[in-house]
Structure formats: structure tokens, C-alpha cells
Short mmCIF file of C-alpha atoms in Angstrom, two decimals:
data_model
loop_
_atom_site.label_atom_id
_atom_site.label_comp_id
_atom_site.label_asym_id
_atom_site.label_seq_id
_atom_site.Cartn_x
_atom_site.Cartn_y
_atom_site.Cartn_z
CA UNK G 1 141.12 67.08 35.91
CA UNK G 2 138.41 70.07 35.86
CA UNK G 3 137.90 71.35 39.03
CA UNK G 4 135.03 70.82 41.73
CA UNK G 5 132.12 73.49 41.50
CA UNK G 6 131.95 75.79 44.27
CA UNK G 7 128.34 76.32 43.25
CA UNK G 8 125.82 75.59 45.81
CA UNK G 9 123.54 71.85 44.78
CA UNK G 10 120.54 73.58 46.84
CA UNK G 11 119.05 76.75 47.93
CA UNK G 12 120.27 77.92 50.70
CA UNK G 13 118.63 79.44 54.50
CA UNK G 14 119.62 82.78 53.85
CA UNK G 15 117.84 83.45 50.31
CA UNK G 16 114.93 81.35 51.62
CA UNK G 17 114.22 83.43 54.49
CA UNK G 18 113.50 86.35 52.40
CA UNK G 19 111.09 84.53 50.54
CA UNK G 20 109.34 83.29 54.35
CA UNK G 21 106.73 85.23 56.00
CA UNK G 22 108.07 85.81 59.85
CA UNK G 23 105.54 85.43 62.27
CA UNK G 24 105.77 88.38 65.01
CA UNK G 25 104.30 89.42 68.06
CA UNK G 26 103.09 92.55 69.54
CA UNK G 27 105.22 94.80 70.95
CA UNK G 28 106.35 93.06 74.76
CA UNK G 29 106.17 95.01 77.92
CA UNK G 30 107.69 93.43 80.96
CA UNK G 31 105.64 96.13 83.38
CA UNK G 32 102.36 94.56 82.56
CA UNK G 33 100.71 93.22 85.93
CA UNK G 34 97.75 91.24 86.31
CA UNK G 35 96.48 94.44 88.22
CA UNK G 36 94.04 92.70 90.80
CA UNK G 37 93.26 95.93 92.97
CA UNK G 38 91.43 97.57 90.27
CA UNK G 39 89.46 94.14 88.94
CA UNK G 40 88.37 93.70 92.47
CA UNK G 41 87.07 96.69 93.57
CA UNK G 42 83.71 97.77 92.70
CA UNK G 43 83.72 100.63 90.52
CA UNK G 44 80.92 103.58 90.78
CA UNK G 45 80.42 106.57 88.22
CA UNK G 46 80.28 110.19 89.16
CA UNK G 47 78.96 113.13 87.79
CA UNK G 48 80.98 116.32 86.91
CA UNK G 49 83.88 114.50 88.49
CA UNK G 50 83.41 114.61 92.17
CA UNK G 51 81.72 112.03 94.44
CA UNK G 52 80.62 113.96 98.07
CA UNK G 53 80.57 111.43 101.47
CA UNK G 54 78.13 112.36 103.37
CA UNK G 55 78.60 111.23 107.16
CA UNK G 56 76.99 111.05 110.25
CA UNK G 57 78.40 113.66 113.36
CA UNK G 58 79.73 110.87 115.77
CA UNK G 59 78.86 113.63 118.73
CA UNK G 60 75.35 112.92 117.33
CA UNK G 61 75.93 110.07 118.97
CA UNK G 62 74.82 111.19 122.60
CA UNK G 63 71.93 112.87 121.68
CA UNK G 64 70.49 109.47 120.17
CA UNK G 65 67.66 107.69 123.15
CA UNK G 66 66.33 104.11 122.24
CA UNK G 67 64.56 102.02 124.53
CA UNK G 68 63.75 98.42 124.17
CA UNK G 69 59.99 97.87 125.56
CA UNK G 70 59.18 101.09 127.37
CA UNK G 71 56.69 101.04 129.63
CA UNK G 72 53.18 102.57 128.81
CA UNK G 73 53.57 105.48 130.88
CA UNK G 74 56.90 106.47 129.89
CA UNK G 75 57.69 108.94 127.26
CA UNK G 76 58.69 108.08 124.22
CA UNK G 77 62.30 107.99 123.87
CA UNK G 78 63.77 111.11 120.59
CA UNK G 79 66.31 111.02 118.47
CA UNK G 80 68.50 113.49 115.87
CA UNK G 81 70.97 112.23 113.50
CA UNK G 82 72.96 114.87 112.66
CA UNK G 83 75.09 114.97 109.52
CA UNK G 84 79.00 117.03 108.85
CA UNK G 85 78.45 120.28 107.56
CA UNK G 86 81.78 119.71 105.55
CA UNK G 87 81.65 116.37 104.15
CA UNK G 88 84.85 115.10 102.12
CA UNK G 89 84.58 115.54 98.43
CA UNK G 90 86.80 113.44 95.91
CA UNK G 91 87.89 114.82 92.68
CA UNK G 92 88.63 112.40 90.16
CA UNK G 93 92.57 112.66 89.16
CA UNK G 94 93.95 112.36 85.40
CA UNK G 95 96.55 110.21 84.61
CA UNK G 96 97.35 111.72 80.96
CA UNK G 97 100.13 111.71 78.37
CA UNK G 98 100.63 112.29 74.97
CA UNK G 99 102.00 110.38 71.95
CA UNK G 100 103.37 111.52 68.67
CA UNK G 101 103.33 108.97 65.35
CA UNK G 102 105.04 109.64 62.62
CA UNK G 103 102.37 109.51 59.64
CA UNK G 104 104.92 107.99 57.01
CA UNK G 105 106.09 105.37 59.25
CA UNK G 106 102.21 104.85 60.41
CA UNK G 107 101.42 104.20 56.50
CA UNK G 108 104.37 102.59 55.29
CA UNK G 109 104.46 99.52 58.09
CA UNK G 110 101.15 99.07 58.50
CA UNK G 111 101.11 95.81 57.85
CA UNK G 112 100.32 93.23 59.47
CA UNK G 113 99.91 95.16 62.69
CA UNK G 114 98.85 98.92 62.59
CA UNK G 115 101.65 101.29 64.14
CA UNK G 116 99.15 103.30 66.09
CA UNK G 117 97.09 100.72 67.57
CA UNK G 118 100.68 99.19 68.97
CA UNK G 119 102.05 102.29 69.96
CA UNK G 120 98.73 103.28 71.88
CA UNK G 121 98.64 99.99 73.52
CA UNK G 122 101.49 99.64 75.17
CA UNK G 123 101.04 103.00 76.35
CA UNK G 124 97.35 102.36 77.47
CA UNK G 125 99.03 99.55 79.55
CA UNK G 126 101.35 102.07 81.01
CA UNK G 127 98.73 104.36 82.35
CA UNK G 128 97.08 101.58 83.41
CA UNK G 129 99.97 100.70 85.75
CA UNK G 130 100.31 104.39 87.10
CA UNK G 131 96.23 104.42 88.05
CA UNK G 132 96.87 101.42 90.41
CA UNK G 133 100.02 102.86 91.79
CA UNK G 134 98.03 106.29 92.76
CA UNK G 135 95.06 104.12 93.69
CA UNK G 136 97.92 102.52 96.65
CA UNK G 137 99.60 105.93 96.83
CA UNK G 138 98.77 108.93 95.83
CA UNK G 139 99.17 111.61 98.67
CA UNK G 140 95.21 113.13 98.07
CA UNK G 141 92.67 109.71 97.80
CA UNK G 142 95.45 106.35 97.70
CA UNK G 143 94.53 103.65 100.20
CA UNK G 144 97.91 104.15 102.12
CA UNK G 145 97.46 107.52 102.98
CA UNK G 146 93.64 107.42 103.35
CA UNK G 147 93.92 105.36 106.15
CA UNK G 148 92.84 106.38 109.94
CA UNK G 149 95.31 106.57 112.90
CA UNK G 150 93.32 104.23 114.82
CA UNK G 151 93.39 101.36 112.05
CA UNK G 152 97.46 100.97 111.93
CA UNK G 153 98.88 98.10 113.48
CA UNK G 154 103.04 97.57 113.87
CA UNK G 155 104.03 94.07 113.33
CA UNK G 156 104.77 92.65 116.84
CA UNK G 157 108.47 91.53 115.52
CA UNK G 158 109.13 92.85 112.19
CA UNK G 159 107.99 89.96 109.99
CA UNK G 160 104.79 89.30 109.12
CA UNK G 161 103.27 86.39 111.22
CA UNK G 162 99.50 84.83 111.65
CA UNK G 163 99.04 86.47 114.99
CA UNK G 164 99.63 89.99 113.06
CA UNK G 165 97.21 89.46 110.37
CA UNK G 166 94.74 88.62 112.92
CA UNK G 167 95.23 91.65 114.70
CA UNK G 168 94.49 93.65 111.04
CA UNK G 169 91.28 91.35 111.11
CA UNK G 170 90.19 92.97 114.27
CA UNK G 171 90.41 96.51 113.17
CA UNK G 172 88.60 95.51 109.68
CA UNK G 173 86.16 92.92 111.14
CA UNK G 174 83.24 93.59 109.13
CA UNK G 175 82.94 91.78 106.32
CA UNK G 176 86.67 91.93 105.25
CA UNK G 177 87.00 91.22 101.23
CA UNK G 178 90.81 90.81 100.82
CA UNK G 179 94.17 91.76 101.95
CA UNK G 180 96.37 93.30 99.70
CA UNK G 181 100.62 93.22 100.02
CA UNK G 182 103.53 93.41 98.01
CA UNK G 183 104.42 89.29 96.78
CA UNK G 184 107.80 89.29 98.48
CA UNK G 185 105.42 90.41 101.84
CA UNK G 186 103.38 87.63 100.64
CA UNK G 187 106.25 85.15 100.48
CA UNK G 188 107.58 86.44 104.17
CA UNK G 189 104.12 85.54 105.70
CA UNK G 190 103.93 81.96 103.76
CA UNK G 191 107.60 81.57 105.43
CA UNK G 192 106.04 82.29 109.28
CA UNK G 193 103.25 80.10 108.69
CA UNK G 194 104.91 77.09 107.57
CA UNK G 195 107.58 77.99 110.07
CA UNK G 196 104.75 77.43 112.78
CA UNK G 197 102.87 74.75 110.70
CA UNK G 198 100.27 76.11 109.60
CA UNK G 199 100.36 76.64 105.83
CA UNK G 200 97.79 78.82 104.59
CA UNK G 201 95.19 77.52 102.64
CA UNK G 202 94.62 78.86 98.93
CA UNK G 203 91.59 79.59 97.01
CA UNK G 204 91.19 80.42 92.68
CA UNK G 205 90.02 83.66 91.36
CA UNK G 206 90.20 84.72 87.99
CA UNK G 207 92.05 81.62 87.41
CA UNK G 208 94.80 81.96 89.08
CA UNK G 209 95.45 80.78 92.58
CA UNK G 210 96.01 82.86 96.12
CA UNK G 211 96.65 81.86 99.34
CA UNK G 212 94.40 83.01 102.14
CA UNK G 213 94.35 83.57 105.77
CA UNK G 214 90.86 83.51 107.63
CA UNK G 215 89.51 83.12 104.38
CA UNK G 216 90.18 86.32 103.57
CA UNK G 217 92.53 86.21 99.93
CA UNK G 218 95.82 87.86 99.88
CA UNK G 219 96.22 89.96 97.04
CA UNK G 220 99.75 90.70 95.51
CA UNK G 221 100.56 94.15 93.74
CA UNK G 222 103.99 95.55 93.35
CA UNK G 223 102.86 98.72 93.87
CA UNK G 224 102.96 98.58 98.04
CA UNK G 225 106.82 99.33 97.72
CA UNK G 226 109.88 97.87 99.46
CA UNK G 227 112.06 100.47 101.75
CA UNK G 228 114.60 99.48 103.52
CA UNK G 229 113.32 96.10 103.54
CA UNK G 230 109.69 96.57 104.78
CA UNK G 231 106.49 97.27 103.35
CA UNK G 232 103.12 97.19 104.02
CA UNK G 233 99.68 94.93 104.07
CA UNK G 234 96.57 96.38 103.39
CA UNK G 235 92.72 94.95 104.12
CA UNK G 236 89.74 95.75 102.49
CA UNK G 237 85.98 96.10 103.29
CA UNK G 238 84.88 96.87 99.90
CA UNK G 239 81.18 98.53 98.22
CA UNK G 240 78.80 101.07 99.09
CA UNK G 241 76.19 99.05 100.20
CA UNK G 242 79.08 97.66 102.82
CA UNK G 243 80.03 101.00 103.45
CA UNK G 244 83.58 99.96 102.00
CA UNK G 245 86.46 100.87 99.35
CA UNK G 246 85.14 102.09 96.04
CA UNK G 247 87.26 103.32 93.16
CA UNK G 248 85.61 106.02 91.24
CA UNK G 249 85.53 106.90 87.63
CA UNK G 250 83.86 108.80 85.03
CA UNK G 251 81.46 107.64 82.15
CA UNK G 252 81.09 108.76 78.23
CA UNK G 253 83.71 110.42 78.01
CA UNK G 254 84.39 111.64 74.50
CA UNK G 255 86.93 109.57 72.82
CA UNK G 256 86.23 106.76 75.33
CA UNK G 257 87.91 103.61 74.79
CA UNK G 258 87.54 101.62 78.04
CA UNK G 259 85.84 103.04 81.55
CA UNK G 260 87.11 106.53 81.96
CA UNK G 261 89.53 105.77 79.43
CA UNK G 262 89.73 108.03 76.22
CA UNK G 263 91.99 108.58 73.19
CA UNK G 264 91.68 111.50 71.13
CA UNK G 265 93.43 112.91 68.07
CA UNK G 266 94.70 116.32 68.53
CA UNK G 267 96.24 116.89 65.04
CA UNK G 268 98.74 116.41 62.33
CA UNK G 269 101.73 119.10 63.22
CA UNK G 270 104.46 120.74 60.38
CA UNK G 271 106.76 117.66 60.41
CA UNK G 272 103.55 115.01 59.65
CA UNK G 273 103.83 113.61 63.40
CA UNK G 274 100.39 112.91 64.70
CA UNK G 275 99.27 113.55 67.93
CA UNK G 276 97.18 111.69 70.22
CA UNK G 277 95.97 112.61 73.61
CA UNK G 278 95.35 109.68 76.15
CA UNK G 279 93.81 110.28 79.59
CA UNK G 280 92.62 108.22 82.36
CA UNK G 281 90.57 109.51 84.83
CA UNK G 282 90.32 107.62 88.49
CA UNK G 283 90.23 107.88 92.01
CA UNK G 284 89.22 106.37 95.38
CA UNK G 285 87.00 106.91 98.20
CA UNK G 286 86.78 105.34 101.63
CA UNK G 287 83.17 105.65 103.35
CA UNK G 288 84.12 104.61 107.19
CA UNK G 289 86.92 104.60 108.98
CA UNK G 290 86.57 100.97 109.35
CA UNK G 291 86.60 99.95 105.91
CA UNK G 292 90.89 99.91 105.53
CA UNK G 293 93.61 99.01 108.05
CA UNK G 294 97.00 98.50 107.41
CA UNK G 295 99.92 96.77 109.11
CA UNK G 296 102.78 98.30 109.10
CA UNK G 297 106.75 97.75 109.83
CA UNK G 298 106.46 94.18 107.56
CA UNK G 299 109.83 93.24 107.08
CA UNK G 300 110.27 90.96 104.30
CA UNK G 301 113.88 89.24 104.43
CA UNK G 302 113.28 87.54 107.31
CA UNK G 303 113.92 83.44 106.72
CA UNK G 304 113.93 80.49 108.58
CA UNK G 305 116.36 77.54 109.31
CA UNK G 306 114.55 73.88 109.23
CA UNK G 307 116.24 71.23 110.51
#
């Protein structure tokens, strides 16, 4: 009898596949975060980078006489508002890198997505990243260190409970926009609340849901680090008219590509790489005193038995 064919009846995955058109997707980043600090603060533009706060002299205080109905024959009360002779001035900080792209590879592959536009997004998502985290902490302008001795408040027993927050509320009583905390200080202050009963309630921005306390949204960036198992919560008064938080930036910039974002090409070297410069350009400003407070000591690991 002849034997069986080994031959295959039908065409099989393997040679089909390279016949198929894959469908891909953009280079992934797991860093990417929704980045809520810089969407909610209001941004203002400076000239020549550097934004000047002018402030009152609280000594000018004393010298300030108002009356409420004087009599007709008393003098008129006087005043002087006197301003500091050394105001603060904030220099905008770059947050810069560079890239090299290899100019075969960049017109060899690309199809369907272009190599450079990739390459310079992910890393435009990467600088966007660092300007939050120096926005939080850099040593010069970040909210953390930019905030006055008299607006720090210790947690009364390490966690993070209702009675605390309302104690931050206190210091930043006017017109408070949002707090701001790291999510696992988040999740430690939904665990006291529900451990007392009082869940917080929650309220949608941007589409995406937050829980509040006082009304006041809680805002969750990684960026407030962990140490030793405590971090820290931030609030906000925020805008110049409210005499608040404002992050500052730069405008037409050459090369600009987003708000004080710009992209330039510095040139093709010897081994066809080509070079582009990115920079971002950003800081932050606090007008009064009052406008941040921060509670400190917020231990996060703290949980609850229920019975």
C-alpha cells in the first residue's frame, strides 16, 4: 500500500501570519500618572523667567488707624501700607534632557508609527512626571518645602483621622480648593473614617471619582513619598485673585510643543544619530502664608479589626 502524505491538506498559522498585518500599540509606559496637581492649578505666564511677590510689611500693621463713624470733631484717622524692600523672586527651573535617534532606524521603520514621534513621547511623558515631582519637592519653590512653620500640623496619633484633617482646615480656612496626599495616605484616612462611621463622601472631576472631606477633594499623587511608613497631606488655596498656589511657566518658547514645553533639533552628528533637545520649564509660587498647610507624621499602615 503507498504510504500516507505527510503533506499538510491546509495552510497553516505560521505561513499565514506573515501574510497578516499585526495591529500594535504605542510604546507602554507604566510611570504615566493622571498628574492632577498640575491640571488643577491655575497656571500664569512670566516674562524673562521670573515672577516677583510683592508683599505687604506685617509691622505695617501698627501704623494702620481706621475708625468706624468718627465723630465730626475728631481727626481723621491715617494710614501707610508699607511694602518688603526684598520681595521673593521665583526663577522658573528646567527640567531638560536629550535624545539621540538613529537616522537609519528613524527611516527604515517608519511605518506605521514614526520612530521619533514615539521616542519623544514617551520621553515628553517622563519630564512630565519629574515637573510634578519638583512641583511637591524641589528644595528652592516645591509645595513641601515652601511651606510656613506656623501651617504644620503633627497627626494627633500617627494615622490620619477626620479630627486631623480638620485641624489642616483651620490653618487653610480660606477658601480651601483641595487636599493633596499620596493614595495609600488616602486609603489610611478612608480606613479611620469608616472605622468611626463616617465614610467620606465622593465627588467626579475630570471623570474620575474622589472622595472628599468638608467638601474639600482629596487629590492622590505618588509623588508625596512614603518613608518609613509615613507621608504627608497637603491643602491648597489656589489663584492669584485668592491670593493662593500658582504654578508658573513660560510662553512662545521656540520649538514649543505644549505650555513651556519645547523640542528642538540640535543636529545630525558623525555616526547619523540625531539629536533632539527637550526642555520643560516650570515652577511654583505661594503668595501668603496661608495659602498651604501640611500635616505631617501620616502613617499609612495603620488598619483596623471589625467585628
Amino acid at each position: 500500500m503507498p504510504e500516507a502524505s505527510s503533506a499538510p491538506r491546509t495552510l497553516g498559522a505560521g505561513a499565514a501570519r506573515n501574510l497578516a498585518n499585526t495591529t500594535k500599540t504605542p510604546p507602554q509606559w507604566v510611570g504615566v500618572t493622571p498628574r492632577w496637581l498640575v491640571s488643577l492649578l491655575p497656571w500664569t505666564p512670566v516674562e524673562a523667567g521670573t515672577y516677583r511677590v510683592n508683599k505687604v510689611k506685617e509691622a505695617g500693621e501698627a501704623g494702620i488707624s481706621i475708625e468706624c463713624s468718627p465723630s465730626d470733631s475728631a481727626d481723621l484717622p491715617s494710614a501707610v501700607v508699607d511694602y518688603d524692600d526684598q520681595p521673593r523672586e521665583y526663577t522658573l527651573s528646567t527640567v531638560t534632557t536629550t535624545i539621540d535617534v538613529q537616522t537609519r532606524i528613524s527611516d527604515l521603520y517608519r511605518s506605521p508609527m514614526d520612530q521619533v514621534r514615539e521616542q519623544l513621547a514617551v520621553l515628553i511623558e517622563m519630564m512630565k512626571e519629574r515637573q510634578e515631582r519638583e512641583l511637591i519637592n524641589n528644595a528652592n519653590y516645591g509645595l513641601l518645602n515652601s511651606v510656613a512653620p506656623a501651617m504644620r500640623v503633627a497627626t494627633r496619633a500617627g494615622a490620619p483621622t477626620p479630627d486631623d484633617l480638620d485641624e489642616l482646615i483651620t490653618r487653610v480656612w480660606k477658601e480651601p480648593a483641595f487636599f493633596l496626599a499620596h493614595p495609600r495616605a488616602i486609603a489610611a484616612f478612608g480606613r479611620e473614617c469608616t472605622y468611626r462611621g463616617v465614610p467620606p463622601a465622593t465627588v467626579t472631576l475630570f471623570g474620575s471619582p474622589f472622595i472628599t472631606w468638608r467638601g474639600i477633594p482629596i487629590i492622590p499623587s505618588d509623588k508625596l513619598d512614603i518613608s518609613d511608613g509615613t507621608s504627608n497631606i497637603l491643602l491648597l488655596r489656589t489663584g492669584e485673585k485668592k491670593r493662593g498656589v500658582v504654578g508658573l511657566f513660560q510662553p512662545g518658547l521656540p520649538g514649543e510643543v505644549s505650555p513651556s514645553l519645547s523640542i528642538r533639533l540640535m543636529g545630525i552628528n558623525q555616526r547619523g544619530a540625531a539629536s533632539y533637545l527637550v526642555s520643560l520649564y516650570c515652577s511654583a509660587a505661594v503668595l501668603t502664608e496661608d495659602a498651604l498647610g501640611v500635616l505631617e507624621n501620616v502613617h499609612v499602615g495603620n488598619y483596623h479589626e471589625y467585628k
